[in-house]
Amino acid sequence: MNFVGHHILTVDQFDRADIQRVFKVADSMIPYANRERVTRVLEGAILGNMFFEPSTRTRVSFGCAWNLLGGEVRETTGIKASALAKGESFYDTARVLSGYSDAIVMRHEMMGSVAEFAAASRVPVINGGDGANEHPSQALLDLYTIDRELKHNGKRIDQMTIALVGDLRFGRAVHSLCKLLSLYTSIKFRLISPEALALPASYIESIQAAGHEVIQTSNLQEGISKADIVYVTRTQEERFDSPEEALRYKGLFRMNQAVYTEFCQPNTVIMHPLPRDSRAEANELDNDLNDNPNLAIFRQTDNGVVIRMALFALILDVVDQVDASSRPVNWYTARRF
Ligand code: NCD
């Protein structure tokens, strides 16, 4: 795809060459994310960071990514603090905000909302999550992490086994990731969920149509036993009709060190888009894994910064100018990568 000036609304926009391009640009951002160098390439540019649904890492890492390229960030958090609460349409909001910004990232609880907003925007819009639909930048950072972790273990994405655990019905990160993985070859998908939270049929059909193997199970131990990657998710309680209904599914699958030791292969990589639900009734990914070197969750969050920097640099067509307007940092820095 041509990135310059384009919205990023769904991972359907990408082919394998596009993904490689994003990853290569992301690699070139490591010295900046790692605070070895500073660049001012987006000096004077403004990001509209519009989060109408709760967010910590997506919102802050998009903002940091823009800042690390030298730009300024203006942000709105929560519906109540915006004119959407007064009945303003996505059309009007997009016309207004795109007059103030050079790019916009938007998150909203409604499926298709970001596409509707983007249609009226005069600047490129990135989907930061639209309801249970998609989360393209999360899928890219997850895939980038999978690629790096597997390479470290002498493996590749093609032919790997991945176990996806939890709320596969409402989890938009899983939806986008499954579509991206479908672009690779002969992956073995182990979909571990209660029946009511199974991955929607349309996703399963397109995974199978792309030649991958899918096994659905509600048995955690069986599902994770041959996995190279175990990708755990939280029950998306905000998408259920009632909190009581969501509670039925919490705590059904719990990854912890004892389960890992007994059932996983050595070096199985554990991932989670975060936030993990650490409350006792859920606790799908236990803190006792925090010192397990195969726990990749905080490498995922670090990788989110370089992936989002890459998306901005590609969309705003500054990839070749990043290094030219850079210098070494002159403060104490802790290494991240
Ligand atoms: C995910 C999301 O918002 O879809 N979080 C994130 O962006 N890292 C997953 C989740 O909320 O469970």
mmCIF file of N, CA and C and ligand atoms in Angstrom, residues 51 53-59 107 128-131 134-135 137-138 141-142 170-174 231-236 238-239 272-276 284 301 308, ligand 1:
data_model
loop_
_atom_site.group_PDB
_atom_site.id
_atom_site.type_symbol
_atom_site.label_atom_id
_atom_site.label_comp_id
_atom_site.label_asym_id
_atom_site.label_seq_id
_atom_site.Cartn_x
_atom_site.Cartn_y
_atom_site.Cartn_z
ATOM 1 N N PHE A 51 -9.260 9.808 22.385
ATOM 2 C CA PHE A 51 -9.594 8.523 23.002
ATOM 3 C C PHE A 51 -10.919 8.631 23.747
ATOM 4 N N GLU A 53 -12.675 6.048 24.645
ATOM 5 C CA GLU A 53 -12.813 4.803 25.420
ATOM 6 C C GLU A 53 -11.561 4.696 26.288
ATOM 7 N N PRO A 54 -11.634 3.978 27.444
ATOM 8 C CA PRO A 54 -10.449 3.897 28.306
ATOM 9 C C PRO A 54 -9.214 3.391 27.564
ATOM 10 N N SER A 55 -8.076 3.944 27.926
ATOM 11 C CA SER A 55 -6.803 3.518 27.322
ATOM 12 C C SER A 55 -5.662 4.015 28.180
ATOM 13 N N THR A 56 -4.644 3.206 28.346
ATOM 14 C CA THR A 56 -3.401 3.678 28.959
ATOM 15 C C THR A 56 -2.295 3.612 27.920
ATOM 16 N N ARG A 57 -1.929 2.364 27.520
ATOM 17 C CA ARG A 57 -0.719 2.245 26.692
ATOM 18 C C ARG A 57 -0.911 2.682 25.255
ATOM 19 N N THR A 58 -2.076 2.445 24.683
ATOM 20 C CA THR A 58 -2.250 2.847 23.277
ATOM 21 C C THR A 58 -2.203 4.369 23.173
ATOM 22 N N ARG A 59 -2.942 5.039 24.064
ATOM 23 C CA ARG A 59 -2.982 6.501 24.034
ATOM 24 C C ARG A 59 -1.604 7.101 24.318
ATOM 25 N N ARG A 107 -9.977 6.362 19.151
ATOM 26 C CA ARG A 107 -10.546 5.128 19.721
ATOM 27 C C ARG A 107 -11.976 5.434 20.155
ATOM 28 N N GLY A 128 -7.350 3.535 16.635
ATOM 29 C CA GLY A 128 -6.772 3.101 17.912
ATOM 30 C C GLY A 128 -7.662 2.087 18.624
ATOM 31 N N GLY A 129 -8.621 1.511 17.875
ATOM 32 C CA GLY A 129 -9.550 0.518 18.431
ATOM 33 C C GLY A 129 -10.986 0.990 18.266
ATOM 34 N N ASP A 130 -11.768 0.261 17.458
ATOM 35 C CA ASP A 130 -13.189 0.617 17.299
ATOM 36 C C ASP A 130 -14.049 -0.544 17.786
ATOM 37 N N GLY A 131 -14.499 -0.410 19.033
ATOM 38 C CA GLY A 131 -15.325 -1.456 19.639
ATOM 39 C C GLY A 131 -14.647 -2.811 19.554
ATOM 40 N N GLU A 134 -11.581 -3.851 15.374
ATOM 41 C CA GLU A 134 -10.158 -3.972 15.025
ATOM 42 C C GLU A 134 -9.269 -3.079 15.870
ATOM 43 N N HIS A 135 -7.992 -3.408 15.860
ATOM 44 C CA HIS A 135 -6.976 -2.635 16.574
ATOM 45 C C HIS A 135 -5.669 -2.830 15.799
ATOM 46 N N SER A 137 -2.852 -1.143 15.017
ATOM 47 C CA SER A 137 -1.483 -0.887 15.498
ATOM 48 C C SER A 137 -1.082 -1.907 16.559
ATOM 49 N N GLN A 138 -2.060 -2.403 17.330
ATOM 50 C CA GLN A 138 -1.765 -3.450 18.320
ATOM 51 C C GLN A 138 -1.341 -4.732 17.602
ATOM 52 N N LEU A 141 2.213 -4.373 16.364
ATOM 53 C CA LEU A 141 3.241 -4.478 17.417
ATOM 54 C C LEU A 141 3.297 -5.903 17.967
ATOM 55 N N ASP A 142 2.170 -6.592 17.974
ATOM 56 C CA ASP A 142 2.168 -7.987 18.412
ATOM 57 C C ASP A 142 2.951 -8.854 17.426
ATOM 58 N N PHE A 170 -14.887 -10.911 21.625
ATOM 59 C CA PHE A 170 -14.908 -9.448 21.680
ATOM 60 C C PHE A 170 -13.509 -8.829 21.571
ATOM 61 N N GLY A 171 -12.477 -9.622 21.641
ATOM 62 C CA GLY A 171 -11.106 -9.086 21.675
ATOM 63 C C GLY A 171 -10.655 -8.591 20.305
ATOM 64 N N ARG A 172 -10.641 -7.251 20.159
ATOM 65 C CA ARG A 172 -10.285 -6.693 18.844
ATOM 66 C C ARG A 172 -8.815 -6.899 18.511
ATOM 67 N N ALA A 173 -7.958 -6.969 19.547
ATOM 68 C CA ALA A 173 -6.534 -7.192 19.287
ATOM 69 C C ALA A 173 -6.345 -8.561 18.616
ATOM 70 N N VAL A 174 -7.072 -9.559 19.113
ATOM 71 C CA VAL A 174 -7.015 -10.902 18.540
ATOM 72 C C VAL A 174 -7.566 -10.899 17.103
ATOM 73 N N TYR A 231 -0.864 -16.491 23.590
ATOM 74 C CA TYR A 231 -1.350 -15.104 23.619
ATOM 75 C C TYR A 231 -2.624 -15.067 24.463
ATOM 76 N N VAL A 232 -2.495 -14.533 25.675
ATOM 77 C CA VAL A 232 -3.599 -14.545 26.645
ATOM 78 C C VAL A 232 -4.366 -13.218 26.547
ATOM 79 N N THR A 233 -5.675 -13.260 26.736
ATOM 80 C CA THR A 233 -6.464 -12.021 26.707
ATOM 81 C C THR A 233 -7.390 -11.950 27.925
ATOM 82 N N ARG A 234 -7.865 -10.750 28.183
ATOM 83 C CA ARG A 234 -8.782 -10.501 29.298
ATOM 84 C C ARG A 234 -10.217 -10.614 28.787
ATOM 85 N N THR A 235 -11.155 -10.967 29.670
ATOM 86 C CA THR A 235 -12.576 -10.924 29.312
ATOM 87 C C THR A 235 -12.966 -9.460 29.123
ATOM 88 N N GLN A 236 -13.476 -9.132 27.948
ATOM 89 C CA GLN A 236 -13.772 -7.728 27.606
ATOM 90 C C GLN A 236 -15.106 -7.334 28.249
ATOM 91 N N GLU A 238 -16.553 -4.810 29.300
ATOM 92 C CA GLU A 238 -17.314 -3.633 28.847
ATOM 93 C C GLU A 238 -18.170 -3.912 27.618
ATOM 94 N N ARG A 239 -17.960 -5.065 26.977
ATOM 95 C CA ARG A 239 -18.738 -5.381 25.771
ATOM 96 C C ARG A 239 -19.897 -6.362 26.057
ATOM 97 N N HIS A 272 0.354 -10.891 25.904
ATOM 98 C CA HIS A 272 -0.956 -10.387 26.339
ATOM 99 C C HIS A 272 -1.005 -8.944 25.830
ATOM 100 N N PRO A 273 -2.123 -8.506 25.247
ATOM 101 C CA PRO A 273 -2.136 -7.113 24.757
ATOM 102 C C PRO A 273 -2.137 -6.112 25.905
ATOM 103 N N LEU A 274 -2.479 -6.589 27.092
ATOM 104 C CA LEU A 274 -2.633 -5.772 28.304
ATOM 105 C C LEU A 274 -3.789 -4.785 28.114
ATOM 106 N N PRO A 275 -4.482 -4.334 29.144
ATOM 107 C CA PRO A 275 -4.214 -4.647 30.541
ATOM 108 C C PRO A 275 -4.600 -6.093 30.894
ATOM 109 N N ARG A 276 -3.761 -6.725 31.774
ATOM 110 C CA ARG A 276 -4.199 -8.006 32.326
ATOM 111 C C ARG A 276 -5.103 -7.671 33.513
ATOM 112 N N GLU A 284 -5.988 -13.762 34.740
ATOM 113 C CA GLU A 284 -5.699 -14.675 33.619
ATOM 114 C C GLU A 284 -4.203 -14.847 33.349
ATOM 115 N N THR A 301 4.904 -3.835 24.942
ATOM 116 C CA THR A 301 4.561 -2.414 25.153
ATOM 117 C C THR A 301 5.696 -1.500 24.683
ATOM 118 N N ARG A 308 4.526 2.517 16.297
ATOM 119 C CA ARG A 308 3.691 3.720 16.099
ATOM 120 C C ARG A 308 4.523 4.862 15.519
HETATM 121 C C1 NCD B 1 -6.528 -3.913 24.195
HETATM 122 C C2 NCD B 1 -7.708 -3.134 23.635
HETATM 123 O O1 NCD B 1 -7.958 -1.992 24.049
HETATM 124 O O2 NCD B 1 -8.320 -3.666 22.744
HETATM 125 N N1 NCD B 1 -5.687 -3.102 24.945
HETATM 126 C C3 NCD B 1 -4.705 -2.409 24.302
HETATM 127 O O3 NCD B 1 -4.954 -1.550 23.488
HETATM 128 N N2 NCD B 1 -3.442 -2.793 24.553
HETATM 129 C C4 NCD B 1 -6.933 -5.144 24.902
HETATM 130 C C5 NCD B 1 -7.855 -5.045 26.080
HETATM 131 O O4 NCD B 1 -8.336 -3.969 26.443
HETATM 132 O O5 NCD B 1 -8.112 -6.098 26.684
#
